[in-house]
Coordinates of C-alpha atoms in Angstrom, one line a residue:
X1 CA 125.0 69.6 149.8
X2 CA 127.3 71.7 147.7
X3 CA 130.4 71.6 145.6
X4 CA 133.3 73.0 147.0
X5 CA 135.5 73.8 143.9
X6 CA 138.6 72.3 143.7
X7 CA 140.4 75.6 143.0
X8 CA 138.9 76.9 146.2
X9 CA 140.5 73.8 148.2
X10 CA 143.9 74.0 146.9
X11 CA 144.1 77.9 147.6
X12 CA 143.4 77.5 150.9
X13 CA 145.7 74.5 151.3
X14 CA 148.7 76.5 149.7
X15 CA 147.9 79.9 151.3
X16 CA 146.3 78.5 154.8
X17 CA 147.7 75.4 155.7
X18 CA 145.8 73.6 158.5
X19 CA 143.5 76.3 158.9
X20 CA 142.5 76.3 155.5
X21 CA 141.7 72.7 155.3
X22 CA 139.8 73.1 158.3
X23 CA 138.1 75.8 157.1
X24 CA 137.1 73.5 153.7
X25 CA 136.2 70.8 155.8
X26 CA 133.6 73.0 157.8
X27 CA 132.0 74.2 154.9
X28 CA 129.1 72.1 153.8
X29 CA 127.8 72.4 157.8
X30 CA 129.0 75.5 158.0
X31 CA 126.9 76.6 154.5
X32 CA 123.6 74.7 155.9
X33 CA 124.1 76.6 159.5
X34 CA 123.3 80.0 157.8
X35 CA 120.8 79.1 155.1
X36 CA 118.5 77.9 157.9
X37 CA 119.9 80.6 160.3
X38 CA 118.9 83.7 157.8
X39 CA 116.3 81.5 156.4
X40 CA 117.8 81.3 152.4
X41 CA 117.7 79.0 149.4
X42 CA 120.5 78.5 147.0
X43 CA 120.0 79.9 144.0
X44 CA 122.7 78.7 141.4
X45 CA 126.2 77.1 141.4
X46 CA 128.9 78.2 143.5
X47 CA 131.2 80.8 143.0
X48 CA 134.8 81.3 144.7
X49 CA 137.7 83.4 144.4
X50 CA 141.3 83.0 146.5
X51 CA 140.1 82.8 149.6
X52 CA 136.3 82.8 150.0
X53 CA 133.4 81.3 148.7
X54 CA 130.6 82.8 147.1
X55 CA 126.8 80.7 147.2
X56 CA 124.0 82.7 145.0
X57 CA 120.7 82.7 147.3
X58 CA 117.3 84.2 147.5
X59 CA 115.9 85.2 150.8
X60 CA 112.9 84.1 152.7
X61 CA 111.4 87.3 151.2
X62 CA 111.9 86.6 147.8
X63 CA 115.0 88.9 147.2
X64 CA 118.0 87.8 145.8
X65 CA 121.0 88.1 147.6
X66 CA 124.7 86.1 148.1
X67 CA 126.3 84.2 151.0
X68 CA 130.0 84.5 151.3
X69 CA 132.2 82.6 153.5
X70 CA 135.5 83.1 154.5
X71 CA 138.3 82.4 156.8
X72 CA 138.3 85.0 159.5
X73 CA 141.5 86.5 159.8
X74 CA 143.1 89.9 160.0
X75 CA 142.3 90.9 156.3
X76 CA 138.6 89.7 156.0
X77 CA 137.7 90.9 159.7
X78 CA 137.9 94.4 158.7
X79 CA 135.4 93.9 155.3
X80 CA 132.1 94.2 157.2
X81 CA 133.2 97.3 158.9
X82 CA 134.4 99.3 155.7
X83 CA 130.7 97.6 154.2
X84 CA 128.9 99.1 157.2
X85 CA 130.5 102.5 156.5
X86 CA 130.1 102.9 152.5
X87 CA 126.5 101.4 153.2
X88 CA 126.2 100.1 149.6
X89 CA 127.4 103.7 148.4
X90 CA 130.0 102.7 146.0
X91 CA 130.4 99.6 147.2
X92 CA 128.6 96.6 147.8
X93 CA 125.8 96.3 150.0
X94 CA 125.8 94.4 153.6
X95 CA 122.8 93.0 154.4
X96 CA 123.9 90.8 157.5
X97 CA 127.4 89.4 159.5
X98 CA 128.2 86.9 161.8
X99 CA 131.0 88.1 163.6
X100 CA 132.4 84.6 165.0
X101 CA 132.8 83.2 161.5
X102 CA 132.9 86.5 159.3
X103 CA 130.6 85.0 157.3
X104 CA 128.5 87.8 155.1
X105 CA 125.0 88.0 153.4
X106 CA 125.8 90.6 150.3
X107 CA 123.4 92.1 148.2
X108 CA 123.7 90.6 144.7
X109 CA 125.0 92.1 141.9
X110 CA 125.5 90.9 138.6
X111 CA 128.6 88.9 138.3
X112 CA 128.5 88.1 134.3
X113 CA 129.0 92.2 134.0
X114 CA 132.1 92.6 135.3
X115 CA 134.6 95.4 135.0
X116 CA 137.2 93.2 133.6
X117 CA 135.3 92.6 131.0
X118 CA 135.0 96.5 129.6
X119 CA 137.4 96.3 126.1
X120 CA 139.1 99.6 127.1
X121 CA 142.1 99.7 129.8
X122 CA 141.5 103.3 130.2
X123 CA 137.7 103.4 130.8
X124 CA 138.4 100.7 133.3
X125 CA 141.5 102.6 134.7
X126 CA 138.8 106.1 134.8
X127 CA 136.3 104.4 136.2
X128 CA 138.5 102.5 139.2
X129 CA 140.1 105.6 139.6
X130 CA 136.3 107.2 140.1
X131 CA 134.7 104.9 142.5
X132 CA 138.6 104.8 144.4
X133 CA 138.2 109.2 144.9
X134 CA 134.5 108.5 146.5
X135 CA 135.2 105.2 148.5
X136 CA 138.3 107.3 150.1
X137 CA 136.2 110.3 150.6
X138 CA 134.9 108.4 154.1
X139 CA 137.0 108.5 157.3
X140 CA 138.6 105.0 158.5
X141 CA 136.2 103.9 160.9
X142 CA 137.9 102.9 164.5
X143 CA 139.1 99.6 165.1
X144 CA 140.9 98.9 161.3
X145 CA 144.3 97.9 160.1
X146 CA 146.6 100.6 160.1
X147 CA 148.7 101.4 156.9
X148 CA 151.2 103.0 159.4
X149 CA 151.9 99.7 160.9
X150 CA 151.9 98.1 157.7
X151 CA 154.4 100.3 156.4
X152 CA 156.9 100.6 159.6
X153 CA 156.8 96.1 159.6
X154 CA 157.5 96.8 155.5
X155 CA 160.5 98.9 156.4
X156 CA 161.8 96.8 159.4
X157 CA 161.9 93.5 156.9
X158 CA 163.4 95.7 154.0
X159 CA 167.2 94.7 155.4
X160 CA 166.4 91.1 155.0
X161 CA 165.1 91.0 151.7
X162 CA 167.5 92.9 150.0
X163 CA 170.4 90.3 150.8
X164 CA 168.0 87.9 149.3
X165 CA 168.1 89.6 145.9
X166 CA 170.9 88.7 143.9
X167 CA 170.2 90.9 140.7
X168 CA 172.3 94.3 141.4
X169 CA 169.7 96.4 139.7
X170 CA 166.5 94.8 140.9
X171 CA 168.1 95.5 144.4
X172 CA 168.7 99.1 144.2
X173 CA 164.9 99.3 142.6
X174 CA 163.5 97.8 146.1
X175 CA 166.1 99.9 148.2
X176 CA 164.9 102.8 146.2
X177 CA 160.8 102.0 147.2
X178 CA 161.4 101.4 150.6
X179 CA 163.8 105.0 150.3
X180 CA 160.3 106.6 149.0
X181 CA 158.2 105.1 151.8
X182 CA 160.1 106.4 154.7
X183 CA 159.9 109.7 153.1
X184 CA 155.9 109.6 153.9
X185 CA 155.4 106.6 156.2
X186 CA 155.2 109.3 159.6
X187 CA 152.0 110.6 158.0
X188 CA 149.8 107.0 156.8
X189 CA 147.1 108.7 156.7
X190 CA 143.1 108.6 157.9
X191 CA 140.9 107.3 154.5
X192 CA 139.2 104.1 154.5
X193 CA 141.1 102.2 151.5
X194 CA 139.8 99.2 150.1
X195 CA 143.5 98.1 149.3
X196 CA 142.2 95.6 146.4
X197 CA 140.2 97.4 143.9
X198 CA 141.1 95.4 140.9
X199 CA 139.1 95.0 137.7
X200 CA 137.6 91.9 138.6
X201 CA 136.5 93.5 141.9
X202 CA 134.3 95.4 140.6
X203 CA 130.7 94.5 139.3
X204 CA 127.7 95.9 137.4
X205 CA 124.1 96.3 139.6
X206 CA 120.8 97.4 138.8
X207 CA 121.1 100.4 141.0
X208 CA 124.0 101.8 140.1
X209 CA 126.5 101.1 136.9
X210 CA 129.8 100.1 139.1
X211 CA 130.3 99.1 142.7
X212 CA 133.3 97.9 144.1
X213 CA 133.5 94.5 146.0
X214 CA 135.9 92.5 148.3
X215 CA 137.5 95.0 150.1
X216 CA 140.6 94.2 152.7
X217 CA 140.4 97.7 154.4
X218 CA 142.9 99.8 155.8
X219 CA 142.9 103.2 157.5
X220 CA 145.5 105.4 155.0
X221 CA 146.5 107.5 152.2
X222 CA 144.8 107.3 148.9
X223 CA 148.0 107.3 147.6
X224 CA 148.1 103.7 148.3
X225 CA 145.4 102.2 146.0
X226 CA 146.6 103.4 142.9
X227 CA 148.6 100.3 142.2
X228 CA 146.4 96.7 141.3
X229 CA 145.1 100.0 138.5
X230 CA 148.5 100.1 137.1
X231 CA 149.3 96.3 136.9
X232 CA 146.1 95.1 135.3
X233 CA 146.4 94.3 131.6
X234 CA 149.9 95.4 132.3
X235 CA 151.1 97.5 129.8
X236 CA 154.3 99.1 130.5
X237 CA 154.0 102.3 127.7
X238 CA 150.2 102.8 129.1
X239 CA 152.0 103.1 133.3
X240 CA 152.5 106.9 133.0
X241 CA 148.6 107.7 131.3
X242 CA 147.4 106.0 133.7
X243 CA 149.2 107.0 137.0
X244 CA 148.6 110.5 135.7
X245 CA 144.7 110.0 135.2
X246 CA 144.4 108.6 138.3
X247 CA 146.3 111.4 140.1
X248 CA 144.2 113.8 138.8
X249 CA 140.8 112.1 139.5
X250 CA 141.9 111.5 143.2
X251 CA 143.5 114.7 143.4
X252 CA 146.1 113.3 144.8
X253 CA 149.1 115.3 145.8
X254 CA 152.1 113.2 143.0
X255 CA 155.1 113.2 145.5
X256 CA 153.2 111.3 148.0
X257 CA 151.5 109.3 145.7
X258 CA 154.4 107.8 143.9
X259 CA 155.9 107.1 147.0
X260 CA 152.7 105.2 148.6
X261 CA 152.7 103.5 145.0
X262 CA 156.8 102.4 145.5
X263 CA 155.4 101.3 148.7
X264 CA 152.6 99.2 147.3
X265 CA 155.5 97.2 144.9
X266 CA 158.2 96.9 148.3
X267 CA 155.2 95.5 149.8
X268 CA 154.2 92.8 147.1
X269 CA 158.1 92.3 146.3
X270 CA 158.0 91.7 150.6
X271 CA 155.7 88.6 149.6
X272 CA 158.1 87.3 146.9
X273 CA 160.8 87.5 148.6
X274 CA 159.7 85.4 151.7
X275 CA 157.8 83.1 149.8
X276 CA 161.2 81.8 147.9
X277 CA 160.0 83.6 144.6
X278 CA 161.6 85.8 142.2
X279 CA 161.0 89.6 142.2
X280 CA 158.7 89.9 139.1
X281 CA 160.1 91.5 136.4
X282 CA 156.8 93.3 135.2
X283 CA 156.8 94.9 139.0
X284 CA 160.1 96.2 138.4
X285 CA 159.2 97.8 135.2
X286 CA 156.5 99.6 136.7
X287 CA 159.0 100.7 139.0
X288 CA 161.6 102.0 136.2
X289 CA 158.6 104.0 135.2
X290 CA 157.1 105.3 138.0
X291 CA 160.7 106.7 138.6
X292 CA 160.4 109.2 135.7
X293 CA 156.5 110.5 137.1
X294 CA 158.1 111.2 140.4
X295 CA 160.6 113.0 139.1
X296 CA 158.0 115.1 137.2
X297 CA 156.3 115.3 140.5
X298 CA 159.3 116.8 142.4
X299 CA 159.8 119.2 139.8
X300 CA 156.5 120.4 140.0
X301 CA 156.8 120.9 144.0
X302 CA 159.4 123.3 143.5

C-alpha cells in the first residue's frame, strides 16, 4: 500500500478533472503492477509534485533508483524521448518506460540537494543558464511538440484574450508580446527545449553536480527557456542581470530572444486569461523590463 498525498489528489482534481481522479484511483494497483513488473522495493516515503508522483526504490540489483507515475498526456508523452536523447548527459537518467501508461524508472538523485536551495539567485540563474546552453545543444528528436504550433494556436487566441483584459495598459503589454512573437514565430526553431527548467527542477547527483529533471519537451528556439530563470525569486531590479547573463552563456542572438521570452509571458498570460484569473502583475513587470533589453538589443542589430 502507499499514501497518495493529498496535495497530489487535489491537483489532479483541479487541473484533470475526471481523468485525474481516475488516474488517483488507479494508483495503488497501478504502483504494485510495476514494482513486481521491474522487480523493485520501495525505499522511502512518497514524493509528488503537480502532476506526478514520485516513489523512492531500489532495484532487484541492489541499485537505487525512482518510479514516477504520471498521467499520459501531450506534455509528459514527450519526457522519455527528450530522456532517451540527453542519455543522463545533463539531465536525468532513464532507466526504463512503459509507453501505455508513461510511467518511468529514473535514476535517483539526491532530492534534499536541490537547486532551489543554493543562497545565491545568480549562481542559480549561471548555473540554469549552463545546463539550458548544453541540453539545447541536441537536435529535437522526431515525433515532439512543436513550438511552431504552439506559438501560431498562441497568436490565433491572442484576439480573444485581449477583450478579456480590462486594464488599458496590461492590454497593450500582451498586444505588445504577441507583436514580438509573430516577428519570429516563421522560424520556431529545431533544439530540444526542456520548457520547464526551474530551480526546483534541478537536482544534485553523485556523478555530476547539477542535472536537470522533469522536462515537457519541445522542438524550438533556445530563446524560449529563458523565462521560469527570470521569474524565480522574482526580483524585478535583478530581470535585466539576468536576461543578459543568460544571453550570453546561450549565446543567444537578443532580438530573438526577447521575443521568444514575450512569447513565453503571452503564453502563461494565455492560461490566466482562460482560466478566469487575473493577468499577474509580477508577469507584467517582467515585461516593462524586458522592453528596455530589447531595445538595447535592436540597437545593437543596427
Amino acid at each position: 500500500m502507499i499514501d497518495i498525498p493529498r496535495e497530489l489528489a487535489a491537483s489532479q482534481e483541479k487541473f484533470n478533472g475526471e481523468v485525474g481522479r481516475a488516474f488517483i484511483a488507479g494508483l495503488p494497483e497501478q504502483t504494485a503492477h510495476f514494482l513486481d513488473h521491474w522487480d523493485l522495493s520501495l525505499d522511502g516515503p512518497p514524493m509528488h509534485g503537480v502532476s506526478a508522483l514520485v516513489l523512492p526504490v531500489v532495484r532487484g540489483t541492489g541499485m537505487p533508483a525512482v518510479l514516477k507515475l504520471q498521467v499520459l498526456d501531450e506534455e509528459s508523452a514527450g519526457e522519455p524521448v527528450a530522456l532517451r536523447a540527453w542519455d543522463g548527459d545533463g539531465a536525468v537518467r532513464l532507466l526504463d518506460h512503459d509507453e501505455l501508461t508513461g510511467t518511468m524508472l529514473l535514476e535517483r538523485l539526491d532530492e534534499t540537494r536541490m537547486l532551489a536551495h543554493v543562497p545565491h539567485a545568480h549562481e542559480a540563474v549561471v548555473t540554469i543558464a549552463e545546463l539550458l546552453a548544453h541540453l539545447t545543444s541536441f537536435q529535437a528528436p522526431p515525433g515532439l511538440r512543436s513550438l511552431g504550433d504552439i506559438a501560431r494556436g498562441m497568436l490565433d487566441r491572442t484576439p480573444r484574450a485581449l477583450a478579456r483584459i480590462p486594464d488599458p495598459e496590461a492590454r497593450r503589454l500582451v498586444s505588445d508580446c504577441a507583436a514580438a512573437l509573430r516577428e519570429v514565430a516563421d522560424e520556431p526553431g529545431d533544439r530540444l527545449l526542456h520548457w520547464d527548467l526551474h530551480d526546483e527542477n534541478v537536482l544534485a547527483s553523485d556523478r555530476a553536480p547539477w542535472l536537470a529533471i522533469d522536462p515537457k519537451p519541445l522542438a524550438g528556439d533556445p530563446g524560449f527557456e529563458l523565462w521560469p530563470a527570470l521569474d524565480n525569486r522574482y526580483d524585478p531590479e535583478d530581470i535585466l542581470w539576468r536576461f543578459d547573463a543568460m544571453t550570453d552563456i546561450l549565446a543567444l542572438d537578443r532580438a530573438r530572444a526577447h521575443a521568444w521570452t514575450l512569447a513565453r509571458l503571452l503564453q502563461n498570460t494565455l492560461w490566466d486569461i482562460e482560466d478566469g484569473r487575473p493577468v499577474d502583475d509580477a508577469q507584467l513587470e517582467i515585461a516593462r523590463r524586458l522592453g528596455r533589453a530589447g531595445t538595447r538589443a535592436s540597437r545593437r542589430g543596427r
